[in-house]
DNA sequence: CGAGAAAATTTTTGATCAAGTTTGGGGCAT
DNA sequence: ATGCCCCAAACTTGATCAAAAATTTTCTCG
């Protein structure tokens, strides 16, 4: 048996063999990150050839990345063969709030059961950096660290299917978060991360679930408000 | 026009313009259907070149379809660049039960608010055909009609994001449903469709939500049982 | 001399690219 | 404003390269 799932037997040289990440994977991750953190604004069109030129990649890998992201709701078909970053409406936000509220407390609950002391330390470190970013008004850092906090919590919970679902939800409201910060700044952003950490240390799953639910609901309500203000103003422009 | 949904202004000729479905979309739908209804057994490997030969399609469209389905959990990476139909374990079933229980009652609730009399008639028609399939022991028809019933309910609810999530969950346990029927036949399959229809007609959202939750939980518990029996027997073989 | 394992070869499959084909949309003329 | 035409972009295919699995060969040891 030549080692069914085994790791190659040659590698004697170094261990810095970069694991050969496929181009389509790189393109996917690059695009995903840009969408998640609002570098591509809602409504912005995304063309295959544009990415081929921008990224210097071939057409097939770009195509695969776009299909994947479309399937995840990060991009959407715009009628005939065009794709763009979607602009969520009020109904979408409604669904997102419900789904996050239904699933993320469970992830917090599971994380409470599995979290090691190191895990919680890592979370606290992220949250500390997050406070610094808020104080400095660094929107980019805030968005990255806020996602990092929740993402780490999902990882601790060890629930791959639920995590996959929730991760895809982030792709849908992520672009709007930057818009929210553009309107409201980083000062008045409420979060329940401190409460979450306290609950995790106390191994109080119920409290962690409630803290995360509050965090989610508060954040999404802000998205809803800003989105309503935006549609209102664009309606006034349209007419 | 062909009545699809598009309303182009030219159409003078006939209505047999087949709407020009791209190959990658056809391959995706074909593969998706096969996985959903267990025509591809769990654990079965799926190769790009195999599909290229089988379906007579080019390489790029097949690739895109596989990426999409992998992203949706219908296929999974098997270590080194290979993909196969995943075999869910007990933890997966646990997550699936939770997610369905958390989301599908809400869809039933929303469907109750929006369902027209025609919608409910369509559901009843599906359920009647479903009873016939069960009586005849027609596993294939049962699987298709059972999915059709739930899928129609999702469509009535008009919640695209929640529907997309739940639809992806079906892709994860769909292959196992055929295994369940293979073990238990179609006779002892409990469902709460009659209760759901009654609640819909009475516009009792709460009752509809409960009926669907019971339906989901009962179905998933059977999957869990059969899966446990399977892993047990395969363990005995392995040793 | 045979059996088993390691190495080398062959073959199958995945990844990427470049070129050809088709289609939708914008611009221009009426 | 309407209709036609051209172009840009999407779709599709086939070829090419690289990597992994399968097979065969060979070597060593009992």
Coordinates of C-alpha atoms in Angstrom, one line a residue, chain A residues 107-227:
Chain A
X107 CA -22.5 28.0 16.8
X108 CA -21.7 30.0 19.9
X109 CA -23.2 27.3 22.0
X110 CA -21.1 24.6 20.4
X111 CA -18.0 26.8 20.6
X112 CA -18.5 27.1 24.3
X113 CA -18.3 23.4 24.7
X114 CA -15.2 23.0 22.6
X115 CA -13.2 26.2 23.3
X116 CA -9.8 25.8 24.9
X117 CA -8.1 28.5 26.9
X118 CA -5.8 29.2 23.9
X119 CA -8.9 29.6 21.7
X120 CA -10.4 32.2 24.0
X121 CA -7.1 34.0 24.3
X122 CA -6.9 34.2 20.5
X123 CA -10.4 35.6 20.4
X124 CA -9.6 38.2 23.0
X125 CA -6.5 39.2 21.1
X126 CA -8.6 39.8 18.0
X127 CA -11.1 41.8 20.0
X128 CA -8.4 44.0 21.5
X129 CA -7.1 44.8 18.1
X130 CA -10.6 45.5 17.1
X131 CA -11.0 48.1 19.8
X132 CA -7.9 49.8 18.6
X133 CA -9.2 49.8 15.0
X134 CA -12.4 51.4 16.2
X135 CA -10.6 54.0 18.2
X136 CA -8.5 54.9 15.2
X137 CA -11.5 55.0 12.9
X138 CA -9.7 52.5 10.7
X139 CA -12.7 51.0 8.8
X140 CA -10.7 48.5 6.8
X141 CA -9.1 47.0 9.9
X142 CA -12.4 47.0 11.7
X143 CA -14.1 45.0 9.0
X144 CA -11.3 42.5 8.8
X145 CA -11.1 42.0 12.6
X146 CA -14.8 41.9 13.2
X147 CA -15.0 39.1 10.6
X148 CA -11.9 37.4 12.1
X149 CA -13.6 37.4 15.5
X150 CA -16.8 35.7 14.3
X151 CA -14.9 33.4 11.9
X152 CA -12.6 32.2 14.7
X153 CA -15.7 31.5 16.8
X154 CA -17.1 29.4 14.0
X155 CA -13.9 27.5 13.7
X156 CA -13.9 26.7 17.4
X157 CA -17.4 25.3 17.1
X158 CA -16.3 22.6 14.7
X159 CA -19.5 22.5 12.7
X160 CA -18.5 22.6 9.1
X161 CA -22.0 22.6 7.6
X162 CA -23.4 25.4 9.8
X163 CA -20.1 27.4 9.3
X164 CA -20.4 27.1 5.6
X165 CA -23.9 28.4 5.6
X166 CA -23.1 31.3 7.9
X167 CA -19.9 32.2 6.0
X168 CA -22.0 32.5 2.8
X169 CA -24.3 34.9 4.6
X170 CA -21.4 37.2 5.4
X171 CA -20.8 37.4 1.6
X172 CA -24.2 38.8 1.2
X173 CA -24.2 41.6 3.8
X174 CA -20.4 42.1 3.8
X175 CA -20.4 44.7 1.0
X176 CA -23.1 46.6 2.9
X177 CA -21.1 46.8 6.1
X178 CA -18.6 49.1 4.5
X179 CA -21.4 51.3 3.4
X180 CA -22.7 51.3 7.0
X181 CA -19.3 52.4 8.3
X182 CA -19.1 55.1 5.6
X183 CA -22.3 56.5 7.0
X184 CA -22.0 56.1 10.7
X185 CA -18.2 55.9 11.2
X186 CA -16.7 53.3 13.6
X187 CA -17.5 55.1 16.8
X188 CA -21.1 54.0 17.4
X189 CA -20.7 50.4 16.4
X190 CA -22.1 48.3 19.2
X191 CA -20.8 44.8 19.8
X192 CA -21.3 42.1 22.3
X193 CA -17.8 40.6 22.0
X194 CA -16.9 41.3 25.6
X195 CA -20.0 39.5 26.8
X196 CA -19.3 36.7 24.5
X197 CA -15.7 36.3 25.9
X198 CA -17.0 36.4 29.5
X199 CA -19.6 33.7 28.7
X200 CA -17.0 31.5 27.0
X201 CA -14.6 31.7 29.9
X202 CA -17.5 30.8 32.3
X203 CA -18.4 27.9 30.0
X204 CA -21.9 29.4 30.0
X205 CA -23.2 28.3 26.6
X206 CA -26.6 30.0 27.0
X207 CA -25.0 33.3 27.8
X208 CA -22.7 33.0 24.8
X209 CA -25.6 32.2 22.5
X210 CA -27.5 35.3 23.8
X211 CA -24.5 37.5 23.4
X212 CA -23.9 36.5 19.9
X213 CA -27.6 36.8 19.0
X214 CA -27.6 40.3 20.3
X215 CA -24.4 41.1 18.4
X216 CA -25.9 39.8 15.2
X217 CA -29.2 41.5 15.6
X218 CA -27.7 44.9 16.5
X219 CA -25.3 44.7 13.6
X220 CA -27.9 43.7 11.1
X221 CA -30.4 46.4 12.3
X222 CA -27.8 49.0 11.5
X223 CA -27.4 47.6 8.0
X224 CA -31.1 47.7 7.6
X225 CA -31.3 51.3 8.7
X226 CA -28.5 52.5 6.4
X227 CA -30.0 50.5 3.5

